[in-house]
Each structure stands twice: as C-alpha cells, then as structure tokens.
Amino acid sequence: MSKRVVESTADGVLLRVAVKPRSRARTFIANIGVESVNLNLKAPAREGKANAELLKRVAKLLKLSTADVILVSGSKSRDKTLLIRGVTADRVLSVLQAVKNNK
C-alpha cells in the first residue's frame, strides 16, 4: 500500500515531500504526485540549509509559524516527512494545489 501525500494524524498533518536542493527552477512546487510533493529549494543540502529553507517556506505558504512545521524524517535524504500542526489535511492540499496552479 502506498503512502499518501497528506495524511491526518492525532498530532497534526503529515506531508511527504521530495526536495531538489540548489535548484535553479523559479517555482517552489514542481509537482504534486500520488506519494509526495516535489519541491525546488535554492539552498544547498549542506549544514541543514535546505532543511531550514524547506521548513520556512512551507510555514510561510500555509501562513503558520515555523514552530508549527517539524521535520520528522529524512533530515539527510531528499525524501522527507513534515509534521504540520494547526491546519487540516484538506487545507494543506488546497493551498498546495492553488499555488501549483497559479505559477
């Protein structure tokens, strides 16, 4: 059984992402797939810079504090899982789709 992109849990919403550090692409959201959201990051994958950019940009996108977006797995991988508090799974999906469709 495949994992879903967005999943509700008792602690919040799990968002599965696949990041591309040091990307030259202008768009943040490259693709919304079945198992993960592909995201382009400008920061390099060194010293946690890409992870910090990821958390900051996702929080800004959802209009949340960076403390509400937590990296729960994949700190040294391109495939990551974020725990997002204070928002519903439907809201996360709708915001991601709206941003993807507008850019």
Short mmCIF file of N, CA and C in Angstrom, two decimals:
data_model
loop_
_atom_site.label_atom_id
_atom_site.label_comp_id
_atom_site.label_asym_id
_atom_site.label_seq_id
_atom_site.Cartn_x
_atom_site.Cartn_y
_atom_site.Cartn_z
N MET A 1 0.84 -1.18 0.00
CA MET A 1 0.00 0.00 0.00
C MET A 1 0.89 1.24 0.00
N SER A 2 0.63 2.15 -0.90
CA SER A 2 1.45 3.35 -0.99
C SER A 2 1.03 4.38 0.04
N LYS A 3 1.97 5.21 0.42
CA LYS A 3 1.70 6.28 1.37
C LYS A 3 1.09 7.46 0.63
N ARG A 4 0.20 8.16 1.31
CA ARG A 4 -0.44 9.32 0.71
C ARG A 4 0.42 10.55 0.91
N VAL A 5 0.24 11.54 0.05
CA VAL A 5 0.97 12.79 0.13
C VAL A 5 0.69 13.49 1.44
N VAL A 6 -0.59 13.60 1.79
CA VAL A 6 -1.02 14.27 3.01
C VAL A 6 -1.84 13.29 3.83
N GLU A 7 -1.53 13.21 5.13
CA GLU A 7 -2.23 12.26 5.99
C GLU A 7 -2.49 12.91 7.35
N SER A 8 -3.72 12.82 7.82
CA SER A 8 -4.08 13.36 9.13
C SER A 8 -3.67 12.39 10.23
N THR A 9 -3.11 12.92 11.31
CA THR A 9 -2.77 12.12 12.48
C THR A 9 -3.27 12.86 13.72
N ALA A 10 -3.13 12.22 14.87
CA ALA A 10 -3.55 12.86 16.12
C ALA A 10 -2.69 14.08 16.44
N ASP A 11 -1.44 14.08 15.98
CA ASP A 11 -0.52 15.19 16.27
C ASP A 11 -0.61 16.33 15.27
N GLY A 12 -1.18 16.08 14.10
CA GLY A 12 -1.25 17.09 13.06
C GLY A 12 -1.35 16.43 11.70
N VAL A 13 -0.79 17.08 10.71
CA VAL A 13 -0.84 16.59 9.33
C VAL A 13 0.56 16.19 8.90
N LEU A 14 0.69 15.00 8.33
CA LEU A 14 1.97 14.56 7.76
C LEU A 14 1.97 14.91 6.28
N LEU A 15 3.02 15.58 5.83
CA LEU A 15 3.19 15.93 4.43
C LEU A 15 4.48 15.29 3.94
N ARG A 16 4.37 14.49 2.90
CA ARG A 16 5.54 13.83 2.32
C ARG A 16 6.03 14.65 1.13
N VAL A 17 7.32 14.97 1.16
CA VAL A 17 7.90 15.80 0.11
C VAL A 17 9.17 15.16 -0.42
N ALA A 18 9.48 15.48 -1.66
CA ALA A 18 10.76 15.12 -2.27
C ALA A 18 11.38 16.44 -2.71
N VAL A 19 12.54 16.77 -2.17
CA VAL A 19 13.13 18.07 -2.44
C VAL A 19 14.28 17.98 -3.43
N LYS A 20 14.49 19.09 -4.12
CA LYS A 20 15.62 19.22 -5.02
C LYS A 20 16.41 20.44 -4.56
N PRO A 21 17.45 20.22 -3.74
CA PRO A 21 18.26 21.34 -3.26
C PRO A 21 19.04 21.99 -4.40
N ARG A 22 19.39 23.23 -4.19
CA ARG A 22 20.19 24.00 -5.14
C ARG A 22 19.57 24.00 -6.55
N SER A 23 18.26 24.10 -6.57
CA SER A 23 17.54 24.10 -7.83
C SER A 23 17.54 25.50 -8.43
N ARG A 24 17.59 25.57 -9.73
CA ARG A 24 17.51 26.86 -10.42
C ARG A 24 16.10 27.17 -10.89
N ALA A 25 15.19 26.25 -10.65
CA ALA A 25 13.79 26.44 -11.06
C ALA A 25 13.19 27.62 -10.30
N ARG A 26 12.32 28.35 -10.95
CA ARG A 26 11.68 29.51 -10.33
C ARG A 26 10.49 29.14 -9.47
N THR A 27 9.92 27.98 -9.70
CA THR A 27 8.73 27.59 -8.94
C THR A 27 9.13 26.73 -7.74
N PHE A 28 8.44 26.96 -6.62
CA PHE A 28 8.70 26.19 -5.40
C PHE A 28 8.12 24.78 -5.54
N ILE A 29 6.88 24.69 -6.01
CA ILE A 29 6.22 23.40 -6.15
C ILE A 29 6.39 22.91 -7.59
N ALA A 30 7.15 21.86 -7.76
CA ALA A 30 7.40 21.32 -9.09
C ALA A 30 6.27 20.40 -9.54
N ASN A 31 5.78 19.57 -8.61
CA ASN A 31 4.76 18.59 -8.96
C ASN A 31 4.09 18.08 -7.69
N ILE A 32 2.80 17.81 -7.79
CA ILE A 32 2.07 17.17 -6.69
C ILE A 32 1.74 15.77 -7.17
N GLY A 33 2.48 14.80 -6.66
CA GLY A 33 2.30 13.42 -7.08
C GLY A 33 1.39 12.64 -6.16
N VAL A 34 1.33 11.34 -6.37
CA VAL A 34 0.49 10.46 -5.57
C VAL A 34 1.12 10.21 -4.20
N GLU A 35 2.45 10.08 -4.16
CA GLU A 35 3.13 9.74 -2.91
C GLU A 35 3.88 10.89 -2.27
N SER A 36 4.19 11.94 -3.03
CA SER A 36 4.90 13.08 -2.45
C SER A 36 4.73 14.32 -3.31
N VAL A 37 5.08 15.45 -2.71
CA VAL A 37 5.09 16.73 -3.41
C VAL A 37 6.54 17.03 -3.73
N ASN A 38 6.85 17.31 -4.99
CA ASN A 38 8.21 17.64 -5.39
C ASN A 38 8.42 19.14 -5.24
N LEU A 39 9.43 19.52 -4.46
CA LEU A 39 9.69 20.92 -4.17
C LEU A 39 11.10 21.31 -4.59
N ASN A 40 11.23 22.51 -5.14
CA ASN A 40 12.53 23.05 -5.53
C ASN A 40 13.02 24.00 -4.45
N LEU A 41 14.25 23.81 -4.00
CA LEU A 41 14.86 24.67 -2.99
C LEU A 41 16.11 25.32 -3.56
N LYS A 42 16.35 26.55 -3.18
CA LYS A 42 17.55 27.25 -3.65
C LYS A 42 18.78 26.91 -2.80
N ALA A 43 18.57 26.64 -1.53
CA ALA A 43 19.68 26.37 -0.61
C ALA A 43 20.35 25.03 -0.91
N PRO A 44 21.65 24.95 -0.66
CA PRO A 44 22.35 23.68 -0.84
C PRO A 44 22.03 22.71 0.29
N ALA A 45 22.23 21.44 0.03
CA ALA A 45 21.98 20.40 1.03
C ALA A 45 23.21 20.24 1.93
N ARG A 46 23.60 21.32 2.57
CA ARG A 46 24.75 21.31 3.47
C ARG A 46 24.41 22.04 4.75
N GLU A 47 24.84 21.48 5.85
CA GLU A 47 24.69 22.11 7.17
C GLU A 47 23.24 22.47 7.48
N GLY A 48 22.30 21.70 6.97
CA GLY A 48 20.89 21.92 7.27
C GLY A 48 20.26 23.10 6.57
N LYS A 49 20.95 23.71 5.62
CA LYS A 49 20.42 24.90 4.95
C LYS A 49 19.17 24.59 4.13
N ALA A 50 19.17 23.49 3.40
CA ALA A 50 18.00 23.13 2.60
C ALA A 50 16.82 22.78 3.51
N ASN A 51 17.08 22.08 4.60
CA ASN A 51 16.01 21.75 5.54
C ASN A 51 15.41 23.01 6.16
N ALA A 52 16.26 23.96 6.53
CA ALA A 52 15.77 25.22 7.11
C ALA A 52 14.91 25.98 6.10
N GLU A 53 15.37 26.03 4.84
CA GLU A 53 14.58 26.70 3.81
C GLU A 53 13.24 26.00 3.61
N LEU A 54 13.25 24.68 3.61
CA LEU A 54 12.02 23.90 3.43
C LEU A 54 11.01 24.25 4.52
N LEU A 55 11.42 24.20 5.77
CA LEU A 55 10.51 24.47 6.89
C LEU A 55 9.97 25.89 6.83
N LYS A 56 10.84 26.84 6.52
CA LYS A 56 10.44 28.24 6.46
C LYS A 56 9.44 28.48 5.33
N ARG A 57 9.70 27.91 4.16
CA ARG A 57 8.82 28.15 3.00
C ARG A 57 7.47 27.46 3.15
N VAL A 58 7.45 26.26 3.71
CA VAL A 58 6.18 25.57 3.93
C VAL A 58 5.35 26.33 4.96
N ALA A 59 5.99 26.79 6.03
CA ALA A 59 5.28 27.56 7.06
C ALA A 59 4.70 28.84 6.46
N LYS A 60 5.48 29.54 5.66
CA LYS A 60 5.02 30.78 5.03
C LYS A 60 3.86 30.51 4.08
N LEU A 61 3.97 29.45 3.32
CA LEU A 61 2.93 29.07 2.37
C LEU A 61 1.60 28.82 3.07
N LEU A 62 1.66 28.17 4.22
CA LEU A 62 0.45 27.83 4.97
C LEU A 62 0.07 28.89 6.01
N LYS A 63 0.85 29.98 6.05
CA LYS A 63 0.62 31.08 7.00
C LYS A 63 0.65 30.59 8.44
N LEU A 64 1.71 29.84 8.74
CA LEU A 64 1.92 29.29 10.08
C LEU A 64 3.28 29.74 10.59
N SER A 65 3.50 29.54 11.87
CA SER A 65 4.81 29.78 12.46
C SER A 65 5.74 28.64 12.05
N THR A 66 7.02 28.92 11.97
CA THR A 66 7.96 27.85 11.63
C THR A 66 7.98 26.78 12.72
N ALA A 67 7.56 27.11 13.93
CA ALA A 67 7.49 26.13 15.01
C ALA A 67 6.38 25.10 14.77
N ASP A 68 5.43 25.42 13.90
CA ASP A 68 4.33 24.51 13.59
C ASP A 68 4.67 23.51 12.49
N VAL A 69 5.83 23.66 11.87
CA VAL A 69 6.27 22.75 10.80
C VAL A 69 7.55 22.06 11.28
N ILE A 70 7.46 20.74 11.43
CA ILE A 70 8.56 19.96 12.02
C ILE A 70 9.00 18.87 11.04
N LEU A 71 10.29 18.75 10.86
CA LEU A 71 10.85 17.68 10.03
C LEU A 71 10.93 16.42 10.88
N VAL A 72 10.11 15.42 10.56
CA VAL A 72 10.07 14.21 11.38
C VAL A 72 10.90 13.07 10.80
N SER A 73 11.17 13.10 9.51
CA SER A 73 12.06 12.08 8.93
C SER A 73 12.68 12.60 7.64
N GLY A 74 13.86 12.08 7.33
CA GLY A 74 14.53 12.43 6.09
C GLY A 74 15.46 13.61 6.19
N SER A 75 16.02 13.87 7.35
CA SER A 75 16.89 15.04 7.50
C SER A 75 18.10 15.00 6.57
N LYS A 76 18.54 13.81 6.19
CA LYS A 76 19.69 13.69 5.29
C LYS A 76 19.31 13.01 3.98
N SER A 77 18.05 13.11 3.63
CA SER A 77 17.54 12.47 2.42
C SER A 77 16.75 13.50 1.62
N ARG A 78 16.57 13.23 0.36
CA ARG A 78 15.71 14.11 -0.46
C ARG A 78 14.24 13.83 -0.20
N ASP A 79 13.93 12.63 0.27
CA ASP A 79 12.55 12.28 0.63
C ASP A 79 12.36 12.57 2.11
N LYS A 80 11.41 13.44 2.41
CA LYS A 80 11.22 13.91 3.78
C LYS A 80 9.75 13.83 4.17
N THR A 81 9.51 13.78 5.47
CA THR A 81 8.15 13.84 6.01
C THR A 81 8.10 14.98 7.00
N LEU A 82 7.12 15.86 6.81
CA LEU A 82 6.92 17.00 7.70
C LEU A 82 5.67 16.79 8.52
N LEU A 83 5.71 17.19 9.78
CA LEU A 83 4.54 17.23 10.63
C LEU A 83 4.12 18.68 10.73
N ILE A 84 2.87 18.95 10.35
CA ILE A 84 2.37 20.32 10.35
C ILE A 84 1.22 20.41 11.34
N ARG A 85 1.36 21.31 12.29
CA ARG A 85 0.33 21.50 13.32
C ARG A 85 -0.50 22.74 13.02
N GLY A 86 -1.76 22.70 13.47
CA GLY A 86 -2.61 23.88 13.36
C GLY A 86 -3.29 24.04 12.02
N VAL A 87 -3.38 22.97 11.25
CA VAL A 87 -4.01 23.03 9.93
C VAL A 87 -4.57 21.65 9.60
N THR A 88 -5.57 21.60 8.74
CA THR A 88 -6.15 20.32 8.33
C THR A 88 -5.48 19.80 7.07
N ALA A 89 -5.63 18.52 6.82
CA ALA A 89 -5.07 17.91 5.61
C ALA A 89 -5.69 18.52 4.36
N ASP A 90 -6.99 18.78 4.40
CA ASP A 90 -7.66 19.39 3.25
C ASP A 90 -7.10 20.78 2.95
N ARG A 91 -6.82 21.53 4.00
CA ARG A 91 -6.27 22.89 3.82
C ARG A 91 -4.88 22.81 3.20
N VAL A 92 -4.05 21.90 3.67
CA VAL A 92 -2.70 21.74 3.11
C VAL A 92 -2.79 21.42 1.62
N LEU A 93 -3.62 20.45 1.27
CA LEU A 93 -3.76 20.07 -0.14
C LEU A 93 -4.29 21.21 -0.99
N SER A 94 -5.30 21.93 -0.49
CA SER A 94 -5.88 23.01 -1.28
C SER A 94 -4.89 24.15 -1.49
N VAL A 95 -4.09 24.48 -0.48
CA VAL A 95 -3.08 25.53 -0.63
C VAL A 95 -2.01 25.09 -1.63
N LEU A 96 -1.53 23.86 -1.51
CA LEU A 96 -0.52 23.36 -2.45
C LEU A 96 -1.03 23.38 -3.89
N GLN A 97 -2.26 22.92 -4.08
CA GLN A 97 -2.83 22.90 -5.43
C GLN A 97 -3.05 24.30 -5.97
N ALA A 98 -3.48 25.22 -5.12
CA ALA A 98 -3.70 26.61 -5.56
C ALA A 98 -2.39 27.25 -5.99
N VAL A 99 -1.34 27.04 -5.21
CA VAL A 99 -0.04 27.61 -5.55
C VAL A 99 0.50 26.97 -6.82
N LYS A 100 0.38 25.67 -6.95
CA LYS A 100 0.86 24.97 -8.15
C LYS A 100 0.13 25.46 -9.40
N ASN A 101 -1.18 25.67 -9.30
CA ASN A 101 -1.97 26.09 -10.45
C ASN A 101 -1.75 27.54 -10.83
N ASN A 102 -1.34 28.37 -9.88
CA ASN A 102 -1.14 29.79 -10.16
C ASN A 102 0.24 30.11 -10.69
N LYS A 103 1.18 29.19 -10.59
CA LYS A 103 2.55 29.50 -11.02
C LYS A 103 3.05 28.53 -12.03
#
